[in-house]
Amino acid sequence: MCSVELSKLLPHLAGLLVFSVDTSGSVVVIEARTRSRVPAGCSGCGVVSDWTHSRYVRHLADAAFGGRPVRIDLSVRRLYCENGSCPKVTFAEQVPGLTVRYQRRTPLLQHLVESVGVVLAGRGGARMLRVLNVRLSRCTVLAQLMRVPLPPVETPRVLGVDDFALYGGTYGTLLVDATTRLPLTLWEGRDAEQLSHWLREHPGVEVACRDGSLTYRQGITAGAPDATQVSDRFHLWQGLSRRVHDIASAHRSCLAAALPPDSETGPARVEETVENTTADTRAGRHARRLFGAVQALTRTGRSHSSVARELGLNRRTVSKYARAHTWQEVVRRPPRKPSSLDPYLDYLQQRWDEGQHSAKILHEELQSKGYLGHYQRVKMAVAPLRRGLPLDEPRERPPSPREAARWITAHPHRRSPHINDRLPRLLDHCPELRTAHDLVRRFAAMLDNRDATSLPQWLDDLANTGLAPLTGLARALREDRHAVAQGITTPYNSGVNEGRITDVKLQKRLMAGRAGVFLLRHRVVLIAHLRRRYASQPTVSPR
């Protein structure tokens, strides 16, 4: 292969004298040399010189060609520096696009290693490079990744601030440019001092989007006092939804009123069925034992934490059993889903009353009537009859506190007919949930219309409800009312931050959660810029 043909395949070899190309081994070896009497710039002072001192051979690893690794044995000159004041007496010439000082990889291969490291990190990057016939360890891939400089930070006009779970109970802070949607930096912790220090080093932030955290509010006030703070509308709605869930949990006994009154299994029938069918099960015995123990200890005035330590339970479990009025409320018994056997339950009951107690024979009779299900389902269906209990017919359970809170916070146009039938019945029965529903709808109207005129009156009504969750929320929002009003009326929000936090969690999982803060910051920032760079390049479709 001549030099002209090779330079067409490997453009970075253009301008070199190629002596030979050895393709007999597992590695393609290319022997080449630089041209003589071509001046080169000194690496110390930049003065051009063509006074040759000697030659030596550099062995450069290049990107794979034809599925095989490539090694370039390049003979380069060492030149004298003709500048008498330069501290360097001799210097080695560099070939643009092919050689870099103190590096045994070509820029093409080095860029490939760095890009794979940014996308896949150490172990995954080493595996991918092995597929590309580049043998590097995971430590080398990580070292090359950390050598890549971070892009310079430009002060954003609109800054997004949010926290994320780093590991265990430790949280981190992520800063995002809301205009370019690119991450700026992240660090461990969510203290106000570090945020204010960063803002003082990068003056010029005009708008700062954040959640309702007091820490971030203080940090932004100290570091950028002239910036307009915006309390994110998503976090505002999330905080209100959590308070509605707390109210629904406190009024759990009212949730059964959502069921249709003319149902075959009304609330009393449901409780009776649950008690009969679960009293003798392992879950029922466990729930009764824990309910009795927790209720006995909490009646003495002991705290939930001390009860949890004595019984070896989680504090949330103790709180759940302490709030319950009966042990049936804490039994996990999801409603039975409809099955293909439901149309034949009346026939099974009839044949059982007639004296036919063989599940095998009953299954054969159902098959003659068109039943296509398995024998095991028939055997399980008649099991309650053997214990003197009724058939386990499909029934509807009362909504959970989470479901009731979702019904209240959902937009009326997005509610299903099932919810529209049960929610009015629930609100008519429970005035506290009715109050929460009316306040939620008023706040939703403010968000939809981006009008905060009625916010002060809404906060007063929120504080006067007499419900502890809503009273606490009103107190917190009143302290941050200016940022809340900006969140309602302006288009700024922390949606970009939430998307970037999802990307941070993805990068953590790719590194099995063992990444330090420095490596995580490097990858999160670089991979965002890498995606932006390749997304802006036009796609060439094959012909």
PDB file of N, CA, C and O in Angstrom, residues 220-258:
ATOM      1  N   ILE A 220     -29.122  31.929  49.004  1.00  0.00           N
ATOM      2  CA  ILE A 220     -29.317  32.842  47.876  1.00  0.00           C
ATOM      3  C   ILE A 220     -29.409  34.283  48.368  1.00  0.00           C
ATOM      4  O   ILE A 220     -28.872  35.210  47.751  1.00  0.00           O
ATOM      5  N   THR A 221     -30.074  34.488  49.501  1.00  0.00           N
ATOM      6  CA  THR A 221     -30.179  35.840  50.044  1.00  0.00           C
ATOM      7  C   THR A 221     -28.809  36.404  50.410  1.00  0.00           C
ATOM      8  O   THR A 221     -28.527  37.592  50.173  1.00  0.00           O
ATOM      9  N   ALA A 222     -27.930  35.558  50.957  1.00  0.00           N
ATOM     10  CA  ALA A 222     -26.601  36.025  51.349  1.00  0.00           C
ATOM     11  C   ALA A 222     -25.666  36.187  50.157  1.00  0.00           C
ATOM     12  O   ALA A 222     -24.855  37.117  50.118  1.00  0.00           O
ATOM     13  N   GLY A 223     -25.754  35.303  49.158  1.00  0.00           N
ATOM     14  CA  GLY A 223     -24.819  35.339  48.039  1.00  0.00           C
ATOM     15  C   GLY A 223     -25.256  36.209  46.887  1.00  0.00           C
ATOM     16  O   GLY A 223     -24.415  36.786  46.188  1.00  0.00           O
ATOM     17  N   ALA A 224     -26.559  36.318  46.657  1.00  0.00           N
ATOM     18  CA  ALA A 224     -27.079  37.139  45.556  1.00  0.00           C
ATOM     19  C   ALA A 224     -28.326  37.863  46.039  1.00  0.00           C
ATOM     20  O   ALA A 224     -29.463  37.480  45.711  1.00  0.00           O
ATOM     21  N   PRO A 225     -28.150  38.886  46.858  1.00  0.00           N
ATOM     22  CA  PRO A 225     -29.319  39.555  47.444  1.00  0.00           C
ATOM     23  C   PRO A 225     -30.218  40.239  46.417  1.00  0.00           C
ATOM     24  O   PRO A 225     -31.402  40.459  46.679  1.00  0.00           O
ATOM     25  N   ASP A 226     -29.681  40.586  45.251  1.00  0.00           N
ATOM     26  CA  ASP A 226     -30.487  41.269  44.232  1.00  0.00           C
ATOM     27  C   ASP A 226     -31.232  40.306  43.319  1.00  0.00           C
ATOM     28  O   ASP A 226     -32.029  40.742  42.485  1.00  0.00           O
ATOM     29  N   ALA A 227     -30.958  39.014  43.442  1.00  0.00           N
ATOM     30  CA  ALA A 227     -31.607  38.027  42.570  1.00  0.00           C
ATOM     31  C   ALA A 227     -33.050  37.795  43.010  1.00  0.00           C
ATOM     32  O   ALA A 227     -33.376  37.813  44.206  1.00  0.00           O
ATOM     33  N   THR A 228     -33.911  37.564  42.040  1.00  0.00           N
ATOM     34  CA  THR A 228     -35.314  37.248  42.319  1.00  0.00           C
ATOM     35  C   THR A 228     -35.441  35.761  42.608  1.00  0.00           C
ATOM     36  O   THR A 228     -35.089  34.929  41.766  1.00  0.00           O
ATOM     37  N   GLN A 229     -35.940  35.428  43.788  1.00  0.00           N
ATOM     38  CA  GLN A 229     -36.087  34.024  44.164  1.00  0.00           C
ATOM     39  C   GLN A 229     -37.469  33.526  43.754  1.00  0.00           C
ATOM     40  O   GLN A 229     -38.474  34.211  43.965  1.00  0.00           O
ATOM     41  N   VAL A 230     -37.480  32.333  43.167  1.00  0.00           N
ATOM     42  CA  VAL A 230     -38.715  31.720  42.689  1.00  0.00           C
ATOM     43  C   VAL A 230     -38.877  30.367  43.365  1.00  0.00           C
ATOM     44  O   VAL A 230     -37.997  29.503  43.260  1.00  0.00           O
ATOM     45  N   SER A 231     -39.962  30.199  44.098  1.00  0.00           N
ATOM     46  CA  SER A 231     -40.279  28.911  44.707  1.00  0.00           C
ATOM     47  C   SER A 231     -40.964  28.039  43.657  1.00  0.00           C
ATOM     48  O   SER A 231     -42.024  28.395  43.133  1.00  0.00           O
ATOM     49  N   ASP A 232     -40.364  26.924  43.349  1.00  0.00           N
ATOM     50  CA  ASP A 232     -40.823  26.087  42.239  1.00  0.00           C
ATOM     51  C   ASP A 232     -42.264  25.619  42.455  1.00  0.00           C
ATOM     52  O   ASP A 232     -42.624  25.151  43.545  1.00  0.00           O
ATOM     53  N   ARG A 233     -43.084  25.711  41.420  1.00  0.00           N
ATOM     54  CA  ARG A 233     -44.500  25.352  41.521  1.00  0.00           C
ATOM     55  C   ARG A 233     -44.692  23.852  41.720  1.00  0.00           C
ATOM     56  O   ARG A 233     -45.656  23.427  42.384  1.00  0.00           O
ATOM     57  N   PHE A 234     -43.775  23.048  41.199  1.00  0.00           N
ATOM     58  CA  PHE A 234     -43.895  21.600  41.420  1.00  0.00           C
ATOM     59  C   PHE A 234     -43.742  21.272  42.907  1.00  0.00           C
ATOM     60  O   PHE A 234     -44.503  20.470  43.465  1.00  0.00           O
ATOM     61  N   HIS A 235     -42.746  21.876  43.550  1.00  0.00           N
ATOM     62  CA  HIS A 235     -42.551  21.622  44.972  1.00  0.00           C
ATOM     63  C   HIS A 235     -43.695  22.204  45.803  1.00  0.00           C
ATOM     64  O   HIS A 235     -44.058  21.641  46.849  1.00  0.00           O
ATOM     65  N   LEU A 236     -44.258  23.311  45.373  1.00  0.00           N
ATOM     66  CA  LEU A 236     -45.423  23.852  46.075  1.00  0.00           C
ATOM     67  C   LEU A 236     -46.597  22.881  46.007  1.00  0.00           C
ATOM     68  O   LEU A 236     -47.260  22.609  47.023  1.00  0.00           O
ATOM     69  N   TRP A 237     -46.845  22.359  44.816  1.00  0.00           N
ATOM     70  CA  TRP A 237     -47.954  21.409  44.657  1.00  0.00           C
ATOM     71  C   TRP A 237     -47.657  20.104  45.392  1.00  0.00           C
ATOM     72  O   TRP A 237     -48.558  19.488  45.979  1.00  0.00           O
ATOM     73  N   GLN A 238     -46.410  19.681  45.384  1.00  0.00           N
ATOM     74  CA  GLN A 238     -46.034  18.460  46.087  1.00  0.00           C
ATOM     75  C   GLN A 238     -46.225  18.614  47.597  1.00  0.00           C
ATOM     76  O   GLN A 238     -46.721  17.700  48.271  1.00  0.00           O
ATOM     77  N   GLY A 239     -45.828  19.784  48.130  1.00  0.00           N
ATOM     78  CA  GLY A 239     -46.025  20.005  49.556  1.00  0.00           C
ATOM     79  C   GLY A 239     -47.492  20.021  49.947  1.00  0.00           C
ATOM     80  O   GLY A 239     -47.877  19.455  50.986  1.00  0.00           O
ATOM     81  N   LEU A 240     -48.337  20.640  49.130  1.00  0.00           N
ATOM     82  CA  LEU A 240     -49.771  20.650  49.411  1.00  0.00           C
ATOM     83  C   LEU A 240     -50.357  19.240  49.318  1.00  0.00           C
ATOM     84  O   LEU A 240     -51.200  18.850  50.138  1.00  0.00           O
ATOM     85  N   SER A 241     -49.910  18.461  48.340  1.00  0.00           N
ATOM     86  CA  SER A 241     -50.420  17.087  48.189  1.00  0.00           C
ATOM     87  C   SER A 241     -50.046  16.228  49.389  1.00  0.00           C
ATOM     88  O   SER A 241     -50.843  15.384  49.836  1.00  0.00           O
ATOM     89  N   ARG A 242     -48.855  16.423  49.932  1.00  0.00           N
ATOM     90  CA  ARG A 242     -48.466  15.651  51.117  1.00  0.00           C
ATOM     91  C   ARG A 242     -49.338  15.994  52.311  1.00  0.00           C
ATOM     92  O   ARG A 242     -49.696  15.118  53.098  1.00  0.00           O
ATOM     93  N   ARG A 243     -49.692  17.268  52.451  1.00  0.00           N
ATOM     94  CA  ARG A 243     -50.584  17.645  53.563  1.00  0.00           C
ATOM     95  C   ARG A 243     -51.965  17.044  53.388  1.00  0.00           C
ATOM     96  O   ARG A 243     -52.601  16.624  54.360  1.00  0.00           O
ATOM     97  N   VAL A 244     -52.441  16.974  52.158  1.00  0.00           N
ATOM     98  CA  VAL A 244     -53.739  16.329  51.918  1.00  0.00           C
ATOM     99  C   VAL A 244     -53.667  14.847  52.267  1.00  0.00           C
ATOM    100  O   VAL A 244     -54.610  14.276  52.848  1.00  0.00           O
ATOM    101  N   HIS A 245     -52.542  14.220  51.964  1.00  0.00           N
ATOM    102  CA  HIS A 245     -52.362  12.805  52.320  1.00  0.00           C
ATOM    103  C   HIS A 245     -52.366  12.631  53.835  1.00  0.00           C
ATOM    104  O   HIS A 245     -52.930  11.654  54.367  1.00  0.00           O
ATOM    105  N   ASP A 246     -51.739  13.549  54.564  1.00  0.00           N
ATOM    106  CA  ASP A 246     -51.747  13.467  56.028  1.00  0.00           C
ATOM    107  C   ASP A 246     -53.160  13.596  56.573  1.00  0.00           C
ATOM    108  O   ASP A 246     -53.536  12.889  57.526  1.00  0.00           O
ATOM    109  N   ILE A 247     -53.958  14.489  55.980  1.00  0.00           N
ATOM    110  CA  ILE A 247     -55.344  14.641  56.430  1.00  0.00           C
ATOM    111  C   ILE A 247     -56.141  13.377  56.133  1.00  0.00           C
ATOM    112  O   ILE A 247     -56.939  12.908  56.966  1.00  0.00           O
ATOM    113  N   ALA A 248     -55.944  12.793  54.954  1.00  0.00           N
ATOM    114  CA  ALA A 248     -56.658  11.550  54.616  1.00  0.00           C
ATOM    115  C   ALA A 248     -56.239  10.415  55.541  1.00  0.00           C
ATOM    116  O   ALA A 248     -57.075   9.573  55.916  1.00  0.00           O
ATOM    117  N   SER A 249     -54.980  10.376  55.939  1.00  0.00           N
ATOM    118  CA  SER A 249     -54.529   9.336  56.867  1.00  0.00           C
ATOM    119  C   SER A 249     -55.153   9.531  58.241  1.00  0.00           C
ATOM    120  O   SER A 249     -55.507   8.554  58.920  1.00  0.00           O
ATOM    121  N   ALA A 250     -55.290  10.792  58.672  1.00  0.00           N
ATOM    122  CA  ALA A 250     -55.894  11.046  59.977  1.00  0.00           C
ATOM    123  C   ALA A 250     -57.389  10.726  59.981  1.00  0.00           C
ATOM    124  O   ALA A 250     -57.955  10.450  61.049  1.00  0.00           O
ATOM    125  N   HIS A 251     -58.042  10.756  58.825  1.00  0.00           N
ATOM    126  CA  HIS A 251     -59.471  10.454  58.718  1.00  0.00           C
ATOM    127  C   HIS A 251     -59.674   9.175  57.913  1.00  0.00           C
ATOM    128  O   HIS A 251     -60.541   9.097  57.032  1.00  0.00           O
ATOM    129  N   ARG A 252     -58.865   8.188  58.224  1.00  0.00           N
ATOM    130  CA  ARG A 252     -58.946   6.910  57.505  1.00  0.00           C
ATOM    131  C   ARG A 252     -60.312   6.257  57.672  1.00  0.00           C
ATOM    132  O   ARG A 252     -60.792   5.566  56.765  1.00  0.00           O
ATOM    133  N   SER A 253     -60.928   6.443  58.825  1.00  0.00           N
ATOM    134  CA  SER A 253     -62.224   5.794  59.052  1.00  0.00           C
ATOM    135  C   SER A 253     -63.318   6.344  58.143  1.00  0.00           C
ATOM    136  O   SER A 253     -64.366   5.703  57.982  1.00  0.00           O
ATOM    137  N   CYS A 254     -63.121   7.519  57.561  1.00  0.00           N
ATOM    138  CA  CYS A 254     -64.145   8.104  56.687  1.00  0.00           C
ATOM    139  C   CYS A 254     -64.045   7.593  55.251  1.00  0.00           C
ATOM    140  O   CYS A 254     -64.964   7.853  54.454  1.00  0.00           O
ATOM    141  N   LEU A 255     -62.943   6.909  54.896  1.00  0.00           N
ATOM    142  CA  LEU A 255     -62.725   6.550  53.499  1.00  0.00           C
ATOM    143  C   LEU A 255     -63.697   5.493  53.005  1.00  0.00           C
ATOM    144  O   LEU A 255     -63.946   5.396  51.800  1.00  0.00           O
ATOM    145  N   ALA A 256     -64.257   4.689  53.924  1.00  0.00           N
ATOM    146  CA  ALA A 256     -65.212   3.668  53.486  1.00  0.00           C
ATOM    147  C   ALA A 256     -66.491   4.278  52.958  1.00  0.00           C
ATOM    148  O   ALA A 256     -67.259   3.610  52.247  1.00  0.00           O
ATOM    149  N   ALA A 257     -66.740   5.542  53.270  1.00  0.00           N
ATOM    150  CA  ALA A 257     -67.966   6.189  52.782  1.00  0.00           C
ATOM    151  C   ALA A 257     -67.924   6.425  51.280  1.00  0.00           C
ATOM    152  O   ALA A 257     -68.959   6.757  50.687  1.00  0.00           O
ATOM    153  N   ALA A 258     -66.766   6.263  50.646  1.00  0.00           N
ATOM    154  CA  ALA A 258     -66.682   6.449  49.202  1.00  0.00           C
ATOM    155  C   ALA A 258     -67.316   5.306  48.438  1.00  0.00           C
ATOM    156  O   ALA A 258     -67.637   5.462  47.252  1.00  0.00           O
TER     157      ALA A 258
END
